[in-house]
Coordinates of C-alpha atoms in Angstrom, one line a residue:
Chain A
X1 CA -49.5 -21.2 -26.1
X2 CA -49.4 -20.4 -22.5
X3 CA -45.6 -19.9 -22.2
X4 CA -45.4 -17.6 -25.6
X5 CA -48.1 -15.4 -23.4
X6 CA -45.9 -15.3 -20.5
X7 CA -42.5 -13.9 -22.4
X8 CA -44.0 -11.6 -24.1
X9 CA -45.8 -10.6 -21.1
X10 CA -42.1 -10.5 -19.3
X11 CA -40.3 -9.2 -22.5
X12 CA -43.2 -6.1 -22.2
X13 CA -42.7 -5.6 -19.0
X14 CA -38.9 -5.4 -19.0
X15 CA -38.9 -2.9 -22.6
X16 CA -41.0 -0.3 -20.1
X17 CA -38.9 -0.4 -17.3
X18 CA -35.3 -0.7 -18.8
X19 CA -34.8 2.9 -20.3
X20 CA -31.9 3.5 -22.9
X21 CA -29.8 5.9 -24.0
X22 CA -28.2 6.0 -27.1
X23 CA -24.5 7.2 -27.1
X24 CA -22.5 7.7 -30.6
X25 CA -18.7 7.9 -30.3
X26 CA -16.7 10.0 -32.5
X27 CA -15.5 7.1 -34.2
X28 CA -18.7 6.0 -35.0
X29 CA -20.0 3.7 -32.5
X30 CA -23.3 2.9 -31.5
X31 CA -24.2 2.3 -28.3
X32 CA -27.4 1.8 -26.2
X33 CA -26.9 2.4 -22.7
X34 CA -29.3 1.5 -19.6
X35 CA -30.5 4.9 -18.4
X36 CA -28.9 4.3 -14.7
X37 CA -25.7 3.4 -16.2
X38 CA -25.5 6.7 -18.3
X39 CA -26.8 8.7 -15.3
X40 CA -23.0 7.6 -13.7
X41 CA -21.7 10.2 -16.7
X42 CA -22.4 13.4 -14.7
X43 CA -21.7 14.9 -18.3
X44 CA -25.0 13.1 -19.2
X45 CA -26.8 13.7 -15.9
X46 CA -26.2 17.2 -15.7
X47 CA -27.5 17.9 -19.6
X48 CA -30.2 16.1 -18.4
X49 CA -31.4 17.1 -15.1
X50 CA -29.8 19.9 -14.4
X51 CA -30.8 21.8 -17.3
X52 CA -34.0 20.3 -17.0
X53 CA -34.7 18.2 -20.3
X54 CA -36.9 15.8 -20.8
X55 CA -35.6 12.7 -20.8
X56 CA -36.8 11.2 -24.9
X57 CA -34.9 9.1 -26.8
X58 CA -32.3 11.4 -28.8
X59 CA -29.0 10.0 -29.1
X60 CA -26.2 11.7 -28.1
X61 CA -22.6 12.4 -30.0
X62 CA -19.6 11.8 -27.6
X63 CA -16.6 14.1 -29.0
X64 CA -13.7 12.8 -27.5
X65 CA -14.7 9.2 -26.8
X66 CA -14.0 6.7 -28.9
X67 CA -15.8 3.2 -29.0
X68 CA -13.2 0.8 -27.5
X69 CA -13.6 3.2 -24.5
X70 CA -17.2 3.6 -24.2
X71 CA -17.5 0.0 -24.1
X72 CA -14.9 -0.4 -21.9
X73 CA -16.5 2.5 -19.5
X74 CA -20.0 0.7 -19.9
X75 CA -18.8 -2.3 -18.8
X76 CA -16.9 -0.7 -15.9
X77 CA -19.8 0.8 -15.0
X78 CA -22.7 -1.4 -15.3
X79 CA -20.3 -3.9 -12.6
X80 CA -19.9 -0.8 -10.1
X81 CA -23.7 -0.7 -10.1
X82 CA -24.0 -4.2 -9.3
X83 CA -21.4 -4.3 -6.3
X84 CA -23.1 -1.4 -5.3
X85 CA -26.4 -3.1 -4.9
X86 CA -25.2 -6.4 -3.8
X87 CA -23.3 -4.5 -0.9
X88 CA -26.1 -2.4 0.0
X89 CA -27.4 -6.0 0.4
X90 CA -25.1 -7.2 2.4
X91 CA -24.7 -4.2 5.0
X92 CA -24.3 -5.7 8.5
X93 CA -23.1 -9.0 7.1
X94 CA -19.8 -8.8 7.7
X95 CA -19.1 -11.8 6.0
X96 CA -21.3 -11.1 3.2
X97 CA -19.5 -7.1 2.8
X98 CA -16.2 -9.5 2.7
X99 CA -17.7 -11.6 0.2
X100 CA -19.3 -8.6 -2.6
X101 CA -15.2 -6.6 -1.5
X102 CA -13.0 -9.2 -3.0
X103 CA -15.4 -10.1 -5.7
X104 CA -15.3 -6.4 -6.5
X105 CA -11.3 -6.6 -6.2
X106 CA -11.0 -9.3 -8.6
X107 CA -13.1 -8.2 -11.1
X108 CA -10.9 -4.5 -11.0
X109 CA -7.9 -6.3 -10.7
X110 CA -9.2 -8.3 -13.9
X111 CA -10.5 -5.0 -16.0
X112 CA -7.0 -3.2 -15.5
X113 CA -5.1 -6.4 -16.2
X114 CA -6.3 -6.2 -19.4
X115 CA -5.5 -2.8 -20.3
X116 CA -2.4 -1.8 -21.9
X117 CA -0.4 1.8 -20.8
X118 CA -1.9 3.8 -23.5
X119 CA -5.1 2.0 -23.2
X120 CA -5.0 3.3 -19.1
X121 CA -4.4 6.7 -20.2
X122 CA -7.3 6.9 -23.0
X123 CA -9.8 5.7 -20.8
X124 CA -8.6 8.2 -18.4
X125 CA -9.3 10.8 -20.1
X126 CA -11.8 9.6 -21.8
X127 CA -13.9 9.1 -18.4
X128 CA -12.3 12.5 -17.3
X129 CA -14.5 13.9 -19.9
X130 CA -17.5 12.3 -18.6
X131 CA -17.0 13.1 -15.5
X132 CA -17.2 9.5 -13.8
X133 CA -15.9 10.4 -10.6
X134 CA -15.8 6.7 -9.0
X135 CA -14.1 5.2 -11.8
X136 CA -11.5 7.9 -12.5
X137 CA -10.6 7.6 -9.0
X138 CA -10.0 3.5 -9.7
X139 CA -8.1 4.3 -12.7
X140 CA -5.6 6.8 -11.1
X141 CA -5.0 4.4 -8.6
X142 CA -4.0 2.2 -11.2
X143 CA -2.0 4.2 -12.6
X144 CA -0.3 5.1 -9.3
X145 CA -0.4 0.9 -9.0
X146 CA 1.5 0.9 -12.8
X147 CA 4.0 3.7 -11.6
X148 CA 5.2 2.8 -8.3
X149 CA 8.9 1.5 -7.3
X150 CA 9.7 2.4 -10.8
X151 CA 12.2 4.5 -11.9
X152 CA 12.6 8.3 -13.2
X153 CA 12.7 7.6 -16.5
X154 CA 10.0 4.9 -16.6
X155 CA 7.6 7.6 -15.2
X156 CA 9.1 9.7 -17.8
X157 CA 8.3 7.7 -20.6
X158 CA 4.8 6.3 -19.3
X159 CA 3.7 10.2 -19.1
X160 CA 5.1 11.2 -22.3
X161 CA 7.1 14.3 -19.8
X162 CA 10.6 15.6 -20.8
X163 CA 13.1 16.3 -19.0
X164 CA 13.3 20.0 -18.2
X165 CA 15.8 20.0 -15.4
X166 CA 19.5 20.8 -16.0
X167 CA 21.9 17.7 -15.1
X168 CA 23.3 19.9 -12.2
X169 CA 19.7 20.3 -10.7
X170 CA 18.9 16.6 -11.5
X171 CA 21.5 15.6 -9.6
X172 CA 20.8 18.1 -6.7
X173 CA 17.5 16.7 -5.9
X174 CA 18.7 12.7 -6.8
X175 CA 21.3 13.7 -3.9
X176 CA 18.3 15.1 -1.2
X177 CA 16.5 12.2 -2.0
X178 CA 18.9 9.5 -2.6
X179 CA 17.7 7.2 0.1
X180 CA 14.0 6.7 -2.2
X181 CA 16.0 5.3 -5.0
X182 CA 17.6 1.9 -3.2
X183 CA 15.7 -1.3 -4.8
X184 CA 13.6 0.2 -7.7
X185 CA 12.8 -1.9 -10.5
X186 CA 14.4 -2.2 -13.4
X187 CA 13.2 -0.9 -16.1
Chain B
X1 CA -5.7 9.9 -40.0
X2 CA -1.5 10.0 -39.0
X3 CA -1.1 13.6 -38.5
X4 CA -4.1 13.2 -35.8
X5 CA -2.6 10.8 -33.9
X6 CA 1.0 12.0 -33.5
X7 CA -0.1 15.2 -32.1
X8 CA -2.4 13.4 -29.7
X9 CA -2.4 15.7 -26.7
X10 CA -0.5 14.8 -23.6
X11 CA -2.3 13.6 -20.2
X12 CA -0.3 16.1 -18.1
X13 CA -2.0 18.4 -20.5
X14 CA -5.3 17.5 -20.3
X15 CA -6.0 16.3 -16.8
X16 CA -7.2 18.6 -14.1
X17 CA -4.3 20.1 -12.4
X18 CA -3.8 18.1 -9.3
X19 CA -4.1 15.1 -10.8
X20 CA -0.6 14.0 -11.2
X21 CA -0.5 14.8 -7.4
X22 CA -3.9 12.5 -6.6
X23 CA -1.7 9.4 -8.9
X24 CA 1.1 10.3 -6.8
X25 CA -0.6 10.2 -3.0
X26 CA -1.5 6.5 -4.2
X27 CA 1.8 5.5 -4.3
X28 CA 4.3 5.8 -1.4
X29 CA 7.0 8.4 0.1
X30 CA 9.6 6.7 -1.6
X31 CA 8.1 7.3 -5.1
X32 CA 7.2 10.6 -4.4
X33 CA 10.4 11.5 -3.7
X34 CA 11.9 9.8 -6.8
X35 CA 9.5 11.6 -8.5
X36 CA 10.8 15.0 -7.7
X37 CA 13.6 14.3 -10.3
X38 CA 10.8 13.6 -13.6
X39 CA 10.2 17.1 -14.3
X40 CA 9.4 20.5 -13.0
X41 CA 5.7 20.1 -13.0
X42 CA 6.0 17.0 -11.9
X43 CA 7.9 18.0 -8.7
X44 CA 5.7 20.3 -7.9
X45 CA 2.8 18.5 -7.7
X46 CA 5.3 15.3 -6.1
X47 CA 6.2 18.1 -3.1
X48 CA 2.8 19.3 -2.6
X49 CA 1.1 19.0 0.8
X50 CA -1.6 17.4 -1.0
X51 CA 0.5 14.7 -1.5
X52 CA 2.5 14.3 1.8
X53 CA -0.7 14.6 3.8
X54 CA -1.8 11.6 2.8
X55 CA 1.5 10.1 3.7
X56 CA 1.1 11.2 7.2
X57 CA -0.5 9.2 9.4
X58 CA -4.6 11.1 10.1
X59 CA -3.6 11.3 13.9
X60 CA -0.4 13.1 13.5
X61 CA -1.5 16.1 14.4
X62 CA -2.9 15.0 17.6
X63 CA 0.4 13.3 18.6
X64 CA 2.9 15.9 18.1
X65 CA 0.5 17.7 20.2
X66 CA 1.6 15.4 22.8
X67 CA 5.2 17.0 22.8
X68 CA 6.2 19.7 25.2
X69 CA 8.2 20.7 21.7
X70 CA 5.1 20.8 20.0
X71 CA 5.3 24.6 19.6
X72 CA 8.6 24.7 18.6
X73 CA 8.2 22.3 15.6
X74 CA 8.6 24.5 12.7
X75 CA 8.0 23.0 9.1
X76 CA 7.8 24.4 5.6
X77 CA 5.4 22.1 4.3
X78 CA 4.1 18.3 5.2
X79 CA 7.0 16.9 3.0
X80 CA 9.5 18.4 5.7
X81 CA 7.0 17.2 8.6
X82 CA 7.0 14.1 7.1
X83 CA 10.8 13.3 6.8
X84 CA 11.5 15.4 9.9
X85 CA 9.3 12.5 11.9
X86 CA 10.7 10.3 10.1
X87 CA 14.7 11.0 10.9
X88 CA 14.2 12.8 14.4
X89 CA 12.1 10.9 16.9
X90 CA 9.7 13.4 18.9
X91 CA 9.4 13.1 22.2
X92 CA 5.7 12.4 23.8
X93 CA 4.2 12.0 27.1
X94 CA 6.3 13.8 29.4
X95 CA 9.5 12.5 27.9
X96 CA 8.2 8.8 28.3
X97 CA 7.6 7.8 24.9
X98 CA 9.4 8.4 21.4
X99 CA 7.4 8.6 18.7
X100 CA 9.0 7.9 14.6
X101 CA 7.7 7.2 11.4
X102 CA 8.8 4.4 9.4
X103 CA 10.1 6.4 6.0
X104 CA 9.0 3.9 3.7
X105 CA 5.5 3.7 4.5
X106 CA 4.8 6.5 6.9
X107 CA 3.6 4.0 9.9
X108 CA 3.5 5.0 13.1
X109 CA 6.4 3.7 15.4
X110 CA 7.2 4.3 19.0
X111 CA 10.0 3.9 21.8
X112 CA 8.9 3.1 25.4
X113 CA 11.3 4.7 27.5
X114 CA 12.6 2.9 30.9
X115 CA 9.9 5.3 33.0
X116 CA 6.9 3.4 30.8
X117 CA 8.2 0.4 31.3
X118 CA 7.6 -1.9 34.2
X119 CA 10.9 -3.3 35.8
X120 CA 10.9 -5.4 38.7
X121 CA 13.2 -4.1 41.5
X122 CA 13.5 -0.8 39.5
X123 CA 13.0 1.2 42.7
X124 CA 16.1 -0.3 45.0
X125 CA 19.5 1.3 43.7
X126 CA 21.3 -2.1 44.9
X127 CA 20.3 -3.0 41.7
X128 CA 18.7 -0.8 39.3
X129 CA 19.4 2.6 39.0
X130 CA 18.5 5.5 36.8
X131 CA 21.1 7.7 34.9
X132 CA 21.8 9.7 32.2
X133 CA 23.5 9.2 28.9
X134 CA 24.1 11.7 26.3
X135 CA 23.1 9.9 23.2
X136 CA 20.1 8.3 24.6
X137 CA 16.9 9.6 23.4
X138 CA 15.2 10.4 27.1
X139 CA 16.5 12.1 30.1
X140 CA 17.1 9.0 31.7
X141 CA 17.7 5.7 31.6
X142 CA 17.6 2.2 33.3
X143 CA 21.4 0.4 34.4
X144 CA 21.0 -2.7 35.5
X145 CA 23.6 -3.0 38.8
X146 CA 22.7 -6.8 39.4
X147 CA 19.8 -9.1 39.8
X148 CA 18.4 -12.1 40.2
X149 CA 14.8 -11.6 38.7
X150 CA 15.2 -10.2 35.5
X151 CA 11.7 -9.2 34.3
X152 CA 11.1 -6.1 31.9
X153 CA 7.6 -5.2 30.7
X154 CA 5.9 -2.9 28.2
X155 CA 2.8 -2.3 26.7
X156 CA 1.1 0.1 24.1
X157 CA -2.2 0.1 23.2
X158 CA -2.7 -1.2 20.0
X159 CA -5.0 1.7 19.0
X160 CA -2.2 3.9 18.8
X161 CA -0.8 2.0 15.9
X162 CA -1.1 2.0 11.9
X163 CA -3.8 -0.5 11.0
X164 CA -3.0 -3.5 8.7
X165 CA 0.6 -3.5 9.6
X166 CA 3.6 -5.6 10.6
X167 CA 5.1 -4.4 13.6
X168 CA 8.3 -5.5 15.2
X169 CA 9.4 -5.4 19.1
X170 CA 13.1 -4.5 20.2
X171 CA 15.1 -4.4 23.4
X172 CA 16.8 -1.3 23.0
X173 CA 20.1 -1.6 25.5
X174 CA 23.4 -1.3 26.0
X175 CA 26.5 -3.4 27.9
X176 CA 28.7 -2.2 30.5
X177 CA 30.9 -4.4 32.1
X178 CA 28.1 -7.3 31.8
X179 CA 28.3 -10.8 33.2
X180 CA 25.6 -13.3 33.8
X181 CA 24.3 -13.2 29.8
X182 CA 26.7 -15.5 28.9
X183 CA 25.5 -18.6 27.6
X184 CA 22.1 -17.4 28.8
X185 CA 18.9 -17.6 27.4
X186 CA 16.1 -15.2 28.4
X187 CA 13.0 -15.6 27.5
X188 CA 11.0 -12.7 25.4
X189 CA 7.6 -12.8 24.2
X190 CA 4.7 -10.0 22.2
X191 CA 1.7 -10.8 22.4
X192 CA -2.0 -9.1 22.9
X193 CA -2.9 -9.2 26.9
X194 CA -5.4 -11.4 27.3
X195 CA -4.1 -13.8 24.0
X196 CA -1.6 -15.8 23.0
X197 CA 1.9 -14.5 23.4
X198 CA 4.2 -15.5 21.1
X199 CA 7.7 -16.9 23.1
X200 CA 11.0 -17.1 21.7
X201 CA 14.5 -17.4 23.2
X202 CA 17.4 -14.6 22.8
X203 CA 20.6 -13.8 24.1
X204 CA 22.0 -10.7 25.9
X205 CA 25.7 -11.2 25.5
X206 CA 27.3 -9.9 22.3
X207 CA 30.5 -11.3 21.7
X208 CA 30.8 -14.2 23.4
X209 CA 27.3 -15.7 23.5
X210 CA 27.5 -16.5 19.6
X211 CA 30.6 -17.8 18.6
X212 CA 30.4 -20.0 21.8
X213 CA 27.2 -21.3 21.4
X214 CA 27.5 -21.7 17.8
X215 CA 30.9 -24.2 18.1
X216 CA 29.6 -26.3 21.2
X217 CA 26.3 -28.0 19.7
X218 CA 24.6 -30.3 22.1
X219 CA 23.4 -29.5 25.8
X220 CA 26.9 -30.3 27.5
X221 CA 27.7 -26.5 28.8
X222 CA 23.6 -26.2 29.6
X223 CA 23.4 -26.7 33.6
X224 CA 20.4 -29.1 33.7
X225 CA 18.9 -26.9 36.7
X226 CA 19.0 -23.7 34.8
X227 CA 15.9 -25.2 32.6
X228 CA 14.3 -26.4 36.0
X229 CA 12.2 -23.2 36.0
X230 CA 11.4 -23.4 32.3
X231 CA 11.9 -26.8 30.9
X232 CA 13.4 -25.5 27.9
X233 CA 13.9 -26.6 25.3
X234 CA 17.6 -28.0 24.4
X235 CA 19.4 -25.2 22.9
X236 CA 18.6 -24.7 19.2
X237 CA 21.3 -23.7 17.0
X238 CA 21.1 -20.4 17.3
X239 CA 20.5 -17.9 14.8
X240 CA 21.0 -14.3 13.4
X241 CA 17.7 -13.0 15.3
X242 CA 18.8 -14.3 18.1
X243 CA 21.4 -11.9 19.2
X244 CA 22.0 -8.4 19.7
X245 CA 22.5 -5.9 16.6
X246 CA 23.8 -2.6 16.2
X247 CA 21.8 0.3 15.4
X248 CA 23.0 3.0 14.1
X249 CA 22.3 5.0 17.0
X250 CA 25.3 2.9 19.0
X251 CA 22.8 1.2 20.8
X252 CA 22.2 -2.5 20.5
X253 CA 18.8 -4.5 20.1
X254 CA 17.6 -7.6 20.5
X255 CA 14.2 -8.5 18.7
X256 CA 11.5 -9.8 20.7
X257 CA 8.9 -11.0 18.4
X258 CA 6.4 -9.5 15.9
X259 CA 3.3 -8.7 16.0
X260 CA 0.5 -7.9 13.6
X261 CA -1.7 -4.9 14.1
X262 CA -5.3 -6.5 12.3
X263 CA -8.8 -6.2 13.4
X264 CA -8.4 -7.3 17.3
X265 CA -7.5 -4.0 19.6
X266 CA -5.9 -4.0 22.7
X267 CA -3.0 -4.3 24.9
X268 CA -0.1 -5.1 23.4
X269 CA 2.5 -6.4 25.7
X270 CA 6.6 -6.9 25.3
X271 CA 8.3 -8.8 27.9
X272 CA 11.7 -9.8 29.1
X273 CA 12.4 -12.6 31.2
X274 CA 15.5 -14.0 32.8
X275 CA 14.7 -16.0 35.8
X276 CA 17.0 -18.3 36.7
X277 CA 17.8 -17.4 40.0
X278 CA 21.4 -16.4 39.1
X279 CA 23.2 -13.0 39.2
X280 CA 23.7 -10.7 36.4
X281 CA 24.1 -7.2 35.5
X282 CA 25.6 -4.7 33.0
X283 CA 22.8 -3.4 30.5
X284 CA 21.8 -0.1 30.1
X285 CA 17.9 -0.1 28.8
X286 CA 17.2 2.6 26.6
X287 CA 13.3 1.0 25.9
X288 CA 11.3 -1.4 24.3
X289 CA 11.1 0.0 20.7
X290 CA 7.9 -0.9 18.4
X291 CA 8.7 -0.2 14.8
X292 CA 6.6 -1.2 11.1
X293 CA 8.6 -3.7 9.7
X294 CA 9.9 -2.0 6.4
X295 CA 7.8 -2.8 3.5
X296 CA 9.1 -4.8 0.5

């Protein structure tokens, strides 16, 4: 009898302070998102504060974003939240900063691990959409991560870019650049 | 729905402009470069000084301001800066230093010239005196007539390094006419003032010194009283790093240890140490260069 009291008590408790928002993707996901987490979407943040609504329990349509990349994006940034706190935590603790840093760096290396090319480029622009600055600036240098010591036409192909240069004039700037191209990968 | 997904716009097209140039600053001078070649938009944004800034190391500025060529430095953009540092050493301090950048990585890289260097006996012309060459990169240099006491130092504070990075320590010099190296070992050693230094044994003489070595293993041709100042070791078999290279500036150099610029700041000091009491001479000393090791 006692315990019951005390979860529902907790489970109470929690309900008032753990505000949601409810995000629907254009493919027809459903998602509820802790208010702090959506407030990283400046997209969100801006209809909300800066135009001054009241913050109720409408859901929101996401054009552009599909549900594989909200929950992606959630998940994303629900963790940055957490290393956030934990280093705020740990400031002066050298050790400790050191600690929260590589625990941040494996769980990115982790996320992008996972994601395919095209997967890298949806959520980009996906997240360009909502305007996440912190995590469009991971995912570009991932992408920068993805490109580099590759060659021309890998770049080419992971862009989806053509070619608009005439083979004299591809050859002209191959030649004033020639010493960047010793010991790319192969494709 | 098909149709939807084949004409699924491009990233270029839908990414704020200056995008492409943010992926490419995360990446390095060599990709940027490649990168020129994708397309035309592409090079754009791979030249831009956006890009290339980030390349250049934050304190660049404030060391080309160090030049008495400062003011003469003309660049079209950072790109040119860049590879302009990179392929044409500037020179700092009254002449004294040489400042470079490493072209792979953009990491900063220096030259001590003989007037930063300490030399013992540098000041009595019997046996050191200063002259000028015409491919050397300072007004003038070190030739070593004859001494006993070879001892060469250099430091460089390690605050005017890149952070995080490998750095590797030279003997830049030059033989005329030498004698004394052969067979020799002189001692070099890197290390941060006040720490550990970090010994290792080289040899001065080019053509000789190797093959010689290399054939006669065992410590036969080693005069036990040359090691009475050191107690070294009996010779290794000596390898590659070891001797003198080539540049490609038709100087020679000898490496005399790395070094790892991490968290600990300081003094870091090069040294060069032949001390076994007999004579020798023929080297020209250009300096003690400090260059990033290239990265993989």
């Amino acid at each position: 009898m006692a315990d019951d009291g005390v979860n529902t008590k907790v489970e109470a408790v929690s309900k008032a302070t753990t505000e949601t928002i409810e995000l629907r993707t254009e493919d027809g996901g459903v998602f509820d998102v802790d208010k702090p987490v959506a407030m990283e979407f400046l997209i969100l943040k801006s209809f909300y504060e800066d135009e001054g609504r009241v913050f109720d329990k409408t859901s929101i349509r996401l054009p552009n974003v599909k549900q594989l990349e909200l929950s992606k994006v959630i998940e994303y940034c629900t963790r940055a939240l957490e290393f956030g706190a934990k280093s705020a935590a740990a400031a002066g603790d050298k050790d400790a900063e050191r600690m929260v840093r590589q625990e941040r760096e494996g769980f990115e290396a982790e996320f992008v691990d996972e994601l395919s090319n095209e997967m890298l480029k949806e959520l980009i622009l996906a997240v360009n959409f909502l305007d996440i600055k912190e995590m469009l600036d991971f995912l570009i240098r991932s992408v920068a991560n993805r490109i580099r010591n590759r060659s021309v036409a890998y770049v080419r192909q992971f862009f989806d870019i053509e070619n608009d240069f005439t083979p004299q004039e591809e050859d002209q700037i191959h030649q004033e650049n020639a010493w960047a191209f010793e010991g790319v990968d192969a494709d | 729905m098909a149709t939807a997904e084949t004409e699924a716009v491009g990233l270029l097209d839908v990414l704020p402009e200056g995008c492409v140039a943010n992926v490419l600053s995360f990446t390095s001078p060599p990709d940027a470069c490649r990168s020129s070649c994708v397309s035309t938009t592409f090079r754009s944004a791979a030249d831009s000084d956006a890009v290339w800034d980030r390349f250049l190391p934050p304190e660049c500025q404030s060391i080309i301001s160090r030049s008495a060529d400062s003011s003469s430095i003309l660049f079209s953009s950072k790109k040119e800066l860049y590879l302009r540092l990179c392929d044409h050493p500037l020179l700092i301090d009254d002449g004294k230093k040489s400042f470079f950048l490493e072209k792979r990585s953009g990491k900063k890289c220096f030259m001590l010239s003989p007037k930063e260097l300490v030399i013992i006996w540098i000041e009595t012309p019997r046996y050191w005196k200063w002259t000028s060459l015409p491919d050397a990169r300072f007004p003038e240099v070190a030739e070593l007539i004859s001494v006993c006491w070879l001892e060469i130092r250099g430091k460089i504070s390690t605050s005017m390094l890149s952070p995080a990075t490998l750095y590797a320590t030279y003997l830049v010099f030059k033989t005329k006419e030498s004698y004394g190296f052969d067979y020799q070992p002189v001692e070099v050693a890197v290390g941060l003032v006040g720490a550990e230094f970090h010994k290792r044994t080289v040899y001065l003489d080019t053509e000789r010194g190797r093959r010689l070595i290399v054939r006669r293993r065992g410590i036969g041709i080693f005069n036990r009283a040359r090691f009475l100042a050191f107690q070294a070791p009996p010779p290794p078999e000596i390898d590659d790093a070891q001797c003198p290279k080539e540049r490609g500036d038709g100087w020679l150099e000898i490496g005399l240890g790395e070094f790892f610029n991490g968290e600990e700041n300081g003094e870091l000091e090069m040294s060069v140490l032949e001390l076994n009491g007999h004579w020798k001479g023929g080297l020209i000393v250009q300096g003690i260069e400090i260059r990033a090791k290239e990265s993989t």
